[in-house]
PDB file of C-alpha atoms and ligand atoms in Angstrom:
ATOM      1  CA  MET A 272     133.653 -17.875  79.697  1.00 55.00           C
ATOM      2  CA  ALA A 273     133.482 -21.053  77.653  1.00 52.00           C
ATOM      3  CA  GLN A 274     135.234 -24.050  79.070  1.00 61.00           C
ATOM      4  CA  ASN A 275     137.999 -24.073  76.515  1.00 85.00           C
ATOM      5  CA  TYR A 276     138.875 -20.420  77.253  1.00 92.00           C
ATOM      6  CA  SER A 277     142.666 -20.319  77.229  1.00 97.00           C
ATOM      7  CA  PRO A 278     143.856 -16.826  76.298  1.00 98.00           C
ATOM      8  CA  ILE A 279     147.399 -15.591  75.889  1.00 98.00           C
ATOM      9  CA  GLY A 280     148.189 -13.708  79.097  1.00 98.00           C
ATOM     10  CA  ILE A 281     149.964 -10.366  78.732  1.00 98.00           C
ATOM     11  CA  PHE A 282     151.371  -8.744  81.832  1.00 98.00           C
ATOM     12  CA  ASP A 283     152.863  -5.344  82.604  1.00 97.00           C
ATOM     13  CA  SER A 284     153.268  -3.220  85.712  1.00 95.00           C
ATOM     14  CA  GLY A 285     150.811  -0.751  84.184  1.00 92.00           C
ATOM     15  CA  TYR A 286     149.904   0.512  80.734  1.00 92.00           C
ATOM     16  CA  GLY A 287     153.170  -0.072  78.889  1.00 92.00           C
ATOM     17  CA  GLY A 288     152.431  -3.661  77.933  1.00 96.00           C
ATOM     18  CA  LEU A 289     149.534  -2.406  75.847  1.00 95.00           C
ATOM     19  CA  THR A 290     152.035  -1.082  73.291  1.00 93.00           C
ATOM     20  CA  ILE A 291     153.173  -4.694  72.920  1.00 96.00           C
ATOM     21  CA  MET A 292     149.666  -6.136  72.981  1.00 97.00           C
ATOM     22  CA  ARG A 293     148.522  -3.715  70.260  1.00 96.00           C
ATOM     23  CA  GLU A 294     151.111  -5.119  67.842  1.00 97.00           C
ATOM     24  CA  ILE A 295     150.547  -8.743  68.896  1.00 98.00           C
ATOM     25  CA  VAL A 296     146.802  -8.411  68.333  1.00 97.00           C
ATOM     26  CA  ARG A 297     147.425  -6.766  64.981  1.00 96.00           C
ATOM     27  CA  LYS A 298     149.649  -9.667  63.898  1.00 98.00           C
ATOM     28  CA  LEU A 299     147.671 -12.508  65.522  1.00 98.00           C
ATOM     29  CA  PRO A 300     144.051 -11.338  65.857  1.00 98.00           C
ATOM     30  CA  GLN A 301     142.577 -14.840  66.014  1.00 98.00           C
ATOM     31  CA  TYR A 302     143.695 -15.626  69.576  1.00 98.00           C
ATOM     32  CA  ASP A 303     142.035 -14.722  72.865  1.00 98.00           C
ATOM     33  CA  TYR A 304     144.003 -12.284  75.039  1.00 98.00           C
ATOM     34  CA  LEU A 305     143.886 -11.463  78.722  1.00 98.00           C
ATOM     35  CA  TYR A 306     145.815  -8.338  79.736  1.00 98.00           C
ATOM     36  CA  LEU A 307     146.775  -7.655  83.333  1.00 98.00           C
ATOM     37  CA  GLY A 308     148.168  -4.295  84.458  1.00 97.00           C
ATOM     38  CA  ASP A 309     149.344  -4.056  88.046  1.00 97.00           C
ATOM     39  CA  ASN A 310     148.647  -0.309  88.007  1.00 94.00           C
ATOM     40  CA  ALA A 311     148.069  -0.125  91.754  1.00 95.00           C
ATOM     41  CA  ARG A 312     151.740  -1.016  92.345  1.00 95.00           C
ATOM     42  CA  ALA A 313     153.323   0.620  89.269  1.00 92.00           C
ATOM     43  CA  PRO A 314     155.900   1.753  88.502  1.00 91.00           C
ATOM     44  CA  TYR A 315     158.159  -1.245  89.068  1.00 92.00           C
ATOM     45  CA  GLY A 316     161.247   0.461  87.632  1.00 90.00           C
ATOM     46  CA  ASN A 317     162.774   1.629  90.905  1.00 88.00           C
ATOM     47  CA  ARG A 318     161.676  -1.356  92.999  1.00 94.00           C
ATOM     48  CA  SER A 319     163.981  -4.049  94.384  1.00 94.00           C
ATOM     49  CA  PHE A 320     164.645  -7.350  92.656  1.00 94.00           C
ATOM     50  CA  GLU A 321     162.707  -9.253  95.355  1.00 96.00           C
ATOM     51  CA  LEU A 322     159.623  -7.075  95.054  1.00 97.00           C
ATOM     52  CA  VAL A 323     159.484  -7.134  91.253  1.00 97.00           C
ATOM     53  CA  TYR A 324     159.914 -10.916  91.361  1.00 98.00           C
ATOM     54  CA  ARG A 325     157.149 -11.342  93.963  1.00 98.00           C
ATOM     55  CA  PHE A 326     154.687  -9.038  92.180  1.00 98.00           C
ATOM     56  CA  THR A 327     155.384 -10.652  88.808  1.00 98.00           C
ATOM     57  CA  LEU A 328     154.975 -14.164  90.212  1.00 98.00           C
ATOM     58  CA  GLU A 329     151.626 -13.163  91.709  1.00 98.00           C
ATOM     59  CA  ALA A 330     150.474 -11.856  88.338  1.00 98.00           C
ATOM     60  CA  VAL A 331     151.666 -14.905  86.408  1.00 98.00           C
ATOM     61  CA  THR A 332     149.973 -17.231  88.920  1.00 98.00           C
ATOM     62  CA  TYR A 333     146.757 -15.240  88.585  1.00 98.00           C
ATOM     63  CA  LEU A 334     146.830 -15.461  84.790  1.00 98.00           C
ATOM     64  CA  PHE A 335     147.534 -19.207  84.901  1.00 98.00           C
ATOM     65  CA  ASN A 336     144.534 -19.612  87.214  1.00 97.00           C
ATOM     66  CA  GLN A 337     142.389 -17.809  84.634  1.00 97.00           C
ATOM     67  CA  GLY A 338     143.263 -20.457  82.047  1.00 97.00           C
ATOM     68  CA  CYS A 339     146.329 -18.948  80.356  1.00 98.00           C
ATOM     69  CA  GLU A 340     148.811 -21.542  79.089  1.00 97.00           C
ATOM     70  CA  LEU A 341     151.201 -18.907  77.826  1.00 98.00           C
ATOM     71  CA  VAL A 342     152.043 -15.592  79.513  1.00 98.00           C
ATOM     72  CA  ILE A 343     154.117 -12.806  77.975  1.00 98.00           C
ATOM     73  CA  LEU A 344     155.893 -10.483  80.396  1.00 98.00           C
ATOM     74  CA  ALA A 345     155.361  -7.349  78.293  1.00 98.00           C
ATOM     75  CA  CYS A 346     157.553  -5.429  80.704  1.00 96.00           C
ATOM     76  CA  ASN A 347     161.324  -5.132  80.533  1.00 96.00           C
ATOM     77  CA  THR A 348     161.680  -4.621  84.265  1.00 94.00           C
ATOM     78  CA  ALA A 349     159.774  -7.830  85.027  1.00 97.00           C
ATOM     79  CA  SER A 350     161.580  -9.679  82.222  1.00 96.00           C
ATOM     80  CA  ALA A 351     164.930  -8.525  83.615  1.00 94.00           C
ATOM     81  CA  LYS A 352     164.250  -9.231  87.263  1.00 94.00           C
ATOM     82  CA  ALA A 353     161.754 -12.082  87.394  1.00 96.00           C
ATOM     83  CA  LEU A 354     161.561 -14.098  84.165  1.00 97.00           C
ATOM     84  CA  ARG A 355     164.463 -16.462  84.669  1.00 96.00           C
ATOM     85  CA  THR A 356     163.607 -17.245  88.308  1.00 97.00           C
ATOM     86  CA  ILE A 357     159.967 -17.887  87.442  1.00 98.00           C
ATOM     87  CA  GLN A 358     160.940 -20.141  84.541  1.00 97.00           C
ATOM     88  CA  GLN A 359     163.444 -22.122  86.558  1.00 96.00           C
ATOM     89  CA  ARG A 360     162.057 -22.131  90.088  1.00 97.00           C
ATOM     90  CA  ASN A 361     158.278 -21.680  89.844  1.00 97.00           C
ATOM     91  CA  LEU A 362     157.135 -23.102  86.531  1.00 96.00           C
ATOM     92  CA  PRO A 363     157.826 -26.746  87.446  1.00 95.00           C
ATOM     93  CA  LEU A 364     155.354 -26.347  90.341  1.00 94.00           C
ATOM     94  CA  LEU A 365     152.843 -23.982  88.712  1.00 94.00           C
ATOM     95  CA  GLY A 366     152.455 -26.111  85.600  1.00 92.00           C
ATOM     96  CA  PRO A 367     155.395 -27.638  83.748  1.00 91.00           C
ATOM     97  CA  SER A 368     153.555 -27.478  80.414  1.00 94.00           C
ATOM     98  CA  LYS A 369     152.837 -23.756  80.778  1.00 97.00           C
ATOM     99  CA  ARG A 370     155.150 -21.094  79.368  1.00 97.00           C
ATOM    100  CA  VAL A 371     156.297 -17.599  80.357  1.00 98.00           C
ATOM    101  CA  LEU A 372     158.166 -15.488  77.788  1.00 98.00           C
ATOM    102  CA  GLY A 373     159.841 -12.087  78.083  1.00 98.00           C
ATOM    103  CA  VAL A 374     160.724  -9.197  75.785  1.00 98.00           C
ATOM    104  CA  ILE A 375     164.486  -8.838  76.177  1.00 98.00           C
ATOM    105  CA  ARG A 376     165.802 -11.814  74.221  1.00 97.00           C
ATOM    106  CA  PRO A 377     163.643 -11.222  71.104  1.00 98.00           C
ATOM    107  CA  THR A 378     164.663  -7.567  71.075  1.00 98.00           C
ATOM    108  CA  VAL A 379     168.375  -8.328  71.330  1.00 98.00           C
ATOM    109  CA  GLU A 380     168.090 -10.907  68.540  1.00 97.00           C
ATOM    110  CA  THR A 381     167.115  -8.171  66.049  1.00 97.00           C
ATOM    111  CA  ILE A 382     170.067  -5.835  66.559  1.00 97.00           C
ATOM    112  CA  GLY A 383     172.492  -7.906  64.485  1.00 96.00           C
ATOM    113  CA  SER A 384     170.632  -7.082  61.277  1.00 96.00           C
ATOM    114  CA  ILE A 385     170.469  -3.368  62.079  1.00 97.00           C
ATOM    115  CA  THR A 386     173.671  -2.006  63.585  1.00 98.00           C
ATOM    116  CA  LYS A 387     176.709  -1.207  61.459  1.00 98.00           C
ATOM    117  CA  SER A 388     178.938   0.216  64.151  1.00 98.00           C
ATOM    118  CA  GLY A 389     178.174  -2.517  66.709  1.00 98.00           C
ATOM    119  CA  ASN A 390     177.578   0.190  69.300  1.00 98.00           C
ATOM    120  CA  ILE A 391     174.153  -0.224  70.849  1.00 98.00           C
ATOM    121  CA  GLY A 392     172.348   2.164  73.176  1.00 98.00           C
ATOM    122  CA  VAL A 393     169.730   0.958  75.644  1.00 98.00           C
ATOM    123  CA  LEU A 394     167.218   3.286  77.309  1.00 98.00           C
ATOM    124  CA  GLY A 395     165.312   1.637  80.151  1.00 97.00           C
ATOM    125  CA  THR A 396     164.111   1.888  83.724  1.00 94.00           C
ATOM    126  CA  ALA A 397     166.613   2.020  86.583  1.00 94.00           C
ATOM    127  CA  GLY A 398     165.813  -1.632  87.357  1.00 92.00           C
ATOM    128  CA  THR A 399     166.345  -2.870  83.821  1.00 94.00           C
ATOM    129  CA  VAL A 400     169.613  -0.972  83.484  1.00 96.00           C
ATOM    130  CA  ALA A 401     170.908  -2.093  86.903  1.00 95.00           C
ATOM    131  CA  SER A 402     170.232  -5.725  85.948  1.00 94.00           C
ATOM    132  CA  GLU A 403     172.498  -5.308  82.868  1.00 96.00           C
ATOM    133  CA  SER A 404     170.225  -7.816  81.137  1.00 96.00           C
ATOM    134  CA  TYR A 405     170.681  -6.226  77.710  1.00 98.00           C
ATOM    135  CA  THR A 406     174.456  -6.187  78.010  1.00 98.00           C
ATOM    136  CA  LEU A 407     174.443  -9.830  79.129  1.00 97.00           C
ATOM    137  CA  GLU A 408     172.051 -11.030  76.399  1.00 97.00           C
ATOM    138  CA  ALA A 409     173.897  -9.098  73.694  1.00 98.00           C
ATOM    139  CA  GLY A 410     177.171 -10.543  74.987  1.00 98.00           C
ATOM    140  CA  LYS A 411     175.867 -14.062  74.313  1.00 97.00           C
ATOM    141  CA  LEU A 412     174.717 -13.377  70.751  1.00 97.00           C
ATOM    142  CA  TYR A 413     177.123 -10.656  69.634  1.00 98.00           C
ATOM    143  CA  PRO A 414     180.255 -10.736  71.789  1.00 97.00           C
ATOM    144  CA  ASN A 415     181.941  -8.036  69.710  1.00 97.00           C
ATOM    145  CA  TYR A 416     179.251  -5.425  70.187  1.00 98.00           C
ATOM    146  CA  LYS A 417     179.449  -2.687  72.788  1.00 98.00           C
ATOM    147  CA  VAL A 418     176.296  -1.937  74.753  1.00 98.00           C
ATOM    148  CA  PHE A 419     175.734   1.392  76.514  1.00 98.00           C
ATOM    149  CA  GLU A 420     172.834   1.474  78.956  1.00 98.00           C
ATOM    150  CA  GLN A 421     171.134   4.600  80.292  1.00 98.00           C
ATOM    151  CA  ALA A 422     168.474   4.682  83.006  1.00 98.00           C
ATOM    152  CA  CYS A 423     165.561   7.073  82.395  1.00 97.00           C
ATOM    153  CA  PRO A 424     163.781   7.039  85.762  1.00 95.00           C
ATOM    154  CA  MET A 425     161.445   9.946  84.970  1.00 96.00           C
ATOM    155  CA  TRP A 426     160.054   8.638  81.688  1.00 96.00           C
ATOM    156  CA  VAL A 427     157.564   6.091  83.053  1.00 92.00           C
ATOM    157  CA  PRO A 428     156.097   8.589  85.554  1.00 91.00           C
ATOM    158  CA  LEU A 429     155.705  11.103  82.690  1.00 92.00           C
ATOM    159  CA  VAL A 430     153.718   8.556  80.706  1.00 90.00           C
ATOM    160  CA  GLU A 431     151.693   7.216  83.643  1.00 82.00           C
ATOM    161  CA  ASN A 432     150.748  10.821  84.532  1.00 86.00           C
ATOM    162  CA  ARG A 433     149.811  11.745  80.953  1.00 87.00           C
ATOM    163  CA  GLU A 434     152.657  14.237  80.673  1.00 91.00           C
ATOM    164  CA  TYR A 435     154.224  12.486  77.666  1.00 92.00           C
ATOM    165  CA  ASP A 436     153.236  15.311  75.315  1.00 91.00           C
ATOM    166  CA  SER A 437     154.041  18.211  77.627  1.00 94.00           C
ATOM    167  CA  ASP A 438     156.852  20.763  77.381  1.00 93.00           C
ATOM    168  CA  GLY A 439     158.087  19.494  80.744  1.00 93.00           C
ATOM    169  CA  ALA A 440     158.738  16.097  79.196  1.00 96.00           C
ATOM    170  CA  ASP A 441     161.279  17.652  76.796  1.00 97.00           C
ATOM    171  CA  TYR A 442     163.638  18.393  79.670  1.00 97.00           C
ATOM    172  CA  PHE A 443     163.849  14.744  80.705  1.00 97.00           C
ATOM    173  CA  ILE A 444     163.946  13.441  77.134  1.00 98.00           C
ATOM    174  CA  ASN A 445     166.931  15.671  76.450  1.00 98.00           C
ATOM    175  CA  LYS A 446     168.619  14.845  79.754  1.00 98.00           C
ATOM    176  CA  TYR A 447     168.775  11.062  79.367  1.00 98.00           C
ATOM    177  CA  ILE A 448     169.508  11.021  75.643  1.00 98.00           C
ATOM    178  CA  THR A 449     172.388  13.453  76.211  1.00 98.00           C
ATOM    179  CA  GLN A 450     173.706  11.151  78.937  1.00 98.00           C
ATOM    180  CA  LEU A 451     173.426   8.105  76.670  1.00 98.00           C
ATOM    181  CA  LEU A 452     175.175   9.730  73.722  1.00 98.00           C
ATOM    182  CA  ALA A 453     177.936  11.013  76.003  1.00 98.00           C
ATOM    183  CA  GLN A 454     178.872   7.365  76.621  1.00 98.00           C
ATOM    184  CA  SER A 455     179.811   6.817  72.961  1.00 97.00           C
ATOM    185  CA  SER A 456     179.720   8.836  69.754  1.00 95.00           C
ATOM    186  CA  ASP A 457     179.426   5.636  67.656  1.00 98.00           C
ATOM    187  CA  ILE A 458     175.979   4.493  68.784  1.00 98.00           C
ATOM    188  CA  ASP A 459     173.868   3.822  65.676  1.00 98.00           C
ATOM    189  CA  THR A 460     171.076   1.698  67.190  1.00 98.00           C
ATOM    190  CA  VAL A 461     169.050   2.510  70.291  1.00 98.00           C
ATOM    191  CA  ILE A 462     166.656   0.083  71.959  1.00 98.00           C
ATOM    192  CA  LEU A 463     163.627   1.616  73.681  1.00 98.00           C
ATOM    193  CA  ALA A 464     163.862  -0.998  76.424  1.00 97.00           C
ATOM    194  CA  CYS A 465     160.687  -0.080  78.236  1.00 96.00           C
ATOM    195  CA  THR A 466     157.207  -0.717  76.945  1.00 94.00           C
ATOM    196  CA  HIS A 467     156.036   2.720  78.080  1.00 93.00           C
ATOM    197  CA  TYR A 468     158.462   4.610  75.870  1.00 96.00           C
ATOM    198  CA  PRO A 469     156.634   4.369  72.509  1.00 94.00           C
ATOM    199  CA  LEU A 470     154.350   7.103  73.838  1.00 93.00           C
ATOM    200  CA  LEU A 471     157.384   9.384  74.016  1.00 96.00           C
ATOM    201  CA  MET A 472     158.517   8.365  70.534  1.00 96.00           C
ATOM    202  CA  ASP A 473     157.944  11.705  68.778  1.00 96.00           C
ATOM    203  CA  LYS A 474     160.014  13.593  71.305  1.00 97.00           C
ATOM    204  CA  ILE A 475     162.726  10.913  71.421  1.00 98.00           C
ATOM    205  CA  ARG A 476     162.933  10.855  67.615  1.00 97.00           C
ATOM    206  CA  ARG A 477     163.311  14.640  67.473  1.00 97.00           C
ATOM    207  CA  ARG A 478     166.168  14.627  69.986  1.00 97.00           C
ATOM    208  CA  MET A 479     168.055  11.635  68.534  1.00 98.00           C
ATOM    209  CA  PRO A 480     170.633  12.139  65.738  1.00 97.00           C
ATOM    210  CA  ASP A 481     169.286  11.150  62.288  1.00 97.00           C
ATOM    211  CA  ASN A 482     171.753   8.303  61.838  1.00 96.00           C
ATOM    212  CA  VAL A 483     170.421   6.441  64.888  1.00 98.00           C
ATOM    213  CA  THR A 484     167.862   3.659  64.355  1.00 98.00           C
ATOM    214  CA  LEU A 485     165.320   3.482  67.180  1.00 98.00           C
ATOM    215  CA  LEU A 486     163.948   0.057  68.032  1.00 97.00           C
ATOM    216  CA  GLU A 487     160.410  -0.219  69.401  1.00 95.00           C
ATOM    217  CA  GLN A 488     159.538  -3.575  70.876  1.00 97.00           C
ATOM    218  CA  GLY A 489     155.884  -4.015  69.848  1.00 97.00           C
ATOM    219  CA  SER A 490     156.381  -5.433  66.367  1.00 96.00           C
ATOM    220  CA  ILE A 491     159.582  -7.243  67.400  1.00 98.00           C
ATOM    221  CA  VAL A 492     157.756  -9.160  70.146  1.00 98.00           C
ATOM    222  CA  ALA A 493     154.749  -9.807  67.886  1.00 98.00           C
ATOM    223  CA  ASN A 494     156.973 -11.353  65.187  1.00 98.00           C
ATOM    224  CA  SER A 495     158.878 -13.355  67.743  1.00 98.00           C
ATOM    225  CA  LEU A 496     155.645 -14.707  69.270  1.00 98.00           C
ATOM    226  CA  ASN A 497     154.438 -15.696  65.813  1.00 98.00           C
ATOM    227  CA  ASP A 498     157.703 -17.610  65.205  1.00 98.00           C
ATOM    228  CA  TYR A 499     157.478 -19.191  68.643  1.00 98.00           C
ATOM    229  CA  LEU A 500     153.975 -20.522  68.004  1.00 98.00           C
ATOM    230  CA  ILE A 501     155.039 -21.941  64.648  1.00 98.00           C
ATOM    231  CA  ARG A 502     157.922 -23.734  66.359  1.00 98.00           C
ATOM    232  CA  HIS A 503     155.710 -24.913  69.239  1.00 97.00           C
ATOM    233  CA  PRO A 504     152.471 -26.368  67.854  1.00 97.00           C
ATOM    234  CA  GLU A 505     151.879 -28.126  71.201  1.00 96.00           C
ATOM    235  CA  ILE A 506     151.455 -24.658  72.825  1.00 96.00           C
ATOM    236  CA  LYS A 507     149.678 -23.097  69.881  1.00 97.00           C
ATOM    237  CA  GLN A 508     146.923 -25.728  69.839  1.00 96.00           C
ATOM    238  CA  ARG A 509     146.108 -25.030  73.502  1.00 96.00           C
ATOM    239  CA  ILE A 510     145.343 -21.317  72.939  1.00 98.00           C
ATOM    240  CA  SER A 511     141.700 -20.496  72.316  1.00 98.00           C
ATOM    241  CA  VAL A 512     140.808 -18.656  69.132  1.00 97.00           C
ATOM    242  CA  SER A 513     137.670 -16.534  69.542  1.00 97.00           C
ATOM    243  CA  GLY A 514     139.407 -13.189  69.022  1.00 97.00           C
ATOM    244  CA  ASN A 515     138.387 -12.157  72.534  1.00 96.00           C
ATOM    245  CA  ARG A 516     140.232  -9.374  74.464  1.00 96.00           C
ATOM    246  CA  GLN A 517     139.845  -8.817  78.171  1.00 97.00           C
ATOM    247  CA  TYR A 518     141.604  -6.330  80.422  1.00 98.00           C
ATOM    248  CA  LEU A 519     142.285  -6.549  84.145  1.00 98.00           C
ATOM    249  CA  THR A 520     143.769  -3.908  86.401  1.00 98.00           C
ATOM    250  CA  THR A 521     144.643  -3.782  90.082  1.00 98.00           C
ATOM    251  CA  GLU A 522     143.677  -0.056  90.062  1.00 96.00           C
ATOM    252  CA  ASN A 523     140.440   1.769  89.379  1.00 96.00           C
ATOM    253  CA  PRO A 524     139.015   0.422  86.075  1.00 97.00           C
ATOM    254  CA  GLU A 525     137.593   3.777  84.886  1.00 96.00           C
ATOM    255  CA  LYS A 526     141.005   5.363  85.252  1.00 93.00           C
ATOM    256  CA  PHE A 527     142.561   2.404  83.470  1.00 94.00           C
ATOM    257  CA  ASN A 528     140.057   2.534  80.592  1.00 96.00           C
ATOM    258  CA  GLU A 529     140.829   6.170  79.843  1.00 92.00           C
ATOM    259  CA  MET A 530     144.582   5.729  79.592  1.00 91.00           C
ATOM    260  CA  ALA A 531     144.489   2.237  78.109  1.00 92.00           C
ATOM    261  CA  SER A 532     142.311   3.445  75.238  1.00 91.00           C
ATOM    262  CA  ILE A 533     145.090   5.885  74.309  1.00 86.00           C
ATOM    263  CA  PHE A 534     147.742   3.155  74.431  1.00 83.00           C
ATOM    264  CA  MET A 535     145.640   0.645  72.472  1.00 87.00           C
ATOM    265  CA  GLY A 536     143.893   3.089  70.160  1.00 82.00           C
ATOM    266  CA  ASP A 537     140.692   1.195  70.946  1.00 84.00           C
ATOM    267  CA  PHE A 538     137.781   1.234  73.420  1.00 90.00           C
ATOM    268  CA  ILE A 539     138.703  -0.631  76.626  1.00 94.00           C
ATOM    269  CA  ASP A 540     136.385  -1.930  79.334  1.00 96.00           C
ATOM    270  CA  ALA A 541     138.556  -3.268  82.157  1.00 98.00           C
ATOM    271  CA  GLU A 542     137.721  -5.202  85.298  1.00 98.00           C
ATOM    272  CA  HIS A 543     139.262  -4.630  88.723  1.00 98.00           C
ATOM    273  CA  ILE A 544     141.111  -7.507  90.402  1.00 98.00           C
ATOM    274  CA  GLU A 545     143.250  -7.925  93.536  1.00 97.00           C
ATOM    275  CA  LEU A 546     146.547  -9.771  93.443  1.00 96.00           C
TER     276      LEU A 546
HETATM  277  N1  DGL B  10     156.799  -0.920  81.185  1.00 87.50           N
HETATM  278  C1  DGL B  10     157.814  -1.396  82.060  1.00 87.50           C
HETATM  279  C2  DGL B  10     159.054  -1.829  81.311  1.00 87.50           C
HETATM  280  O1  DGL B  10     158.987  -2.179  80.148  1.00 87.50           O
HETATM  281  C3  DGL B  10     158.280  -0.497  83.172  1.00 87.50           C
HETATM  282  C4  DGL B  10     157.335   0.352  83.852  1.00 87.50           C
HETATM  283  C5  DGL B  10     157.608   0.467  85.313  1.00 87.50           C
HETATM  284  O2  DGL B  10     158.598   1.065  85.737  1.00 87.50           O
HETATM  285  O3  DGL B  10     156.770  -0.070  86.005  1.00 87.50           O
HETATM  286  O4  DGL B  10     160.115  -1.846  81.897  1.00 87.50           O
END
């Protein structure tokens, strides 16, 4: 790669972050992008705080070493369990001028313009829900809102195993949405707080009452990144702009290419790496 190669790093435990990358690339096609999926160790959703933190730190360090100045954790589980510690503890040593951003804060910022009832549902992995990150973030911005979180531990495995369109998936879609709605009958806004879930969107939409607005994170994060780069020209000017996209996976690249092409809606040619 050319010497000034400095892509935006995008990280996820597996394929989910591609639903974020797709929208970011659509909005900001001029930049170079380097995607890293830790597919060999996915899913992260049921893993401990320490493990998710360690894996995420390894990935961020790897991306920094490849020339990234800015890394997006396109994974709610990693954003919930690792972002703050990496920003506060590791960034000063890894490179104080580098930046790591997550997906939770930008998502929460949008709910104020959408909800009428102030009752927000959150569907996420067990790890994201256990961290209560959405409840805590919403509490800072909208202290009067009520947040109801529901773990959906089977949804990521359904997507990772290409069962997202199957009849079997309906059972688990129904199960977790029923459990969420049982927590409050006033929920009018539901955050899909996992980057894998857009692949289940048709089934989720069908099961959800019509008055509920479903929030997908792809375009939210893309808009927020655009705003961030406008507010931070010192970061923006360090990102290279050849429109290049590269994909890395800790798993078998052929396997990755097949699934990733579905997520991205584009041909993918990934490279294998070890973390
Ligand atoms: N895509 C990740 C997220 O947004 C979770 C997938 C996993 O469990 O590894 O939370």
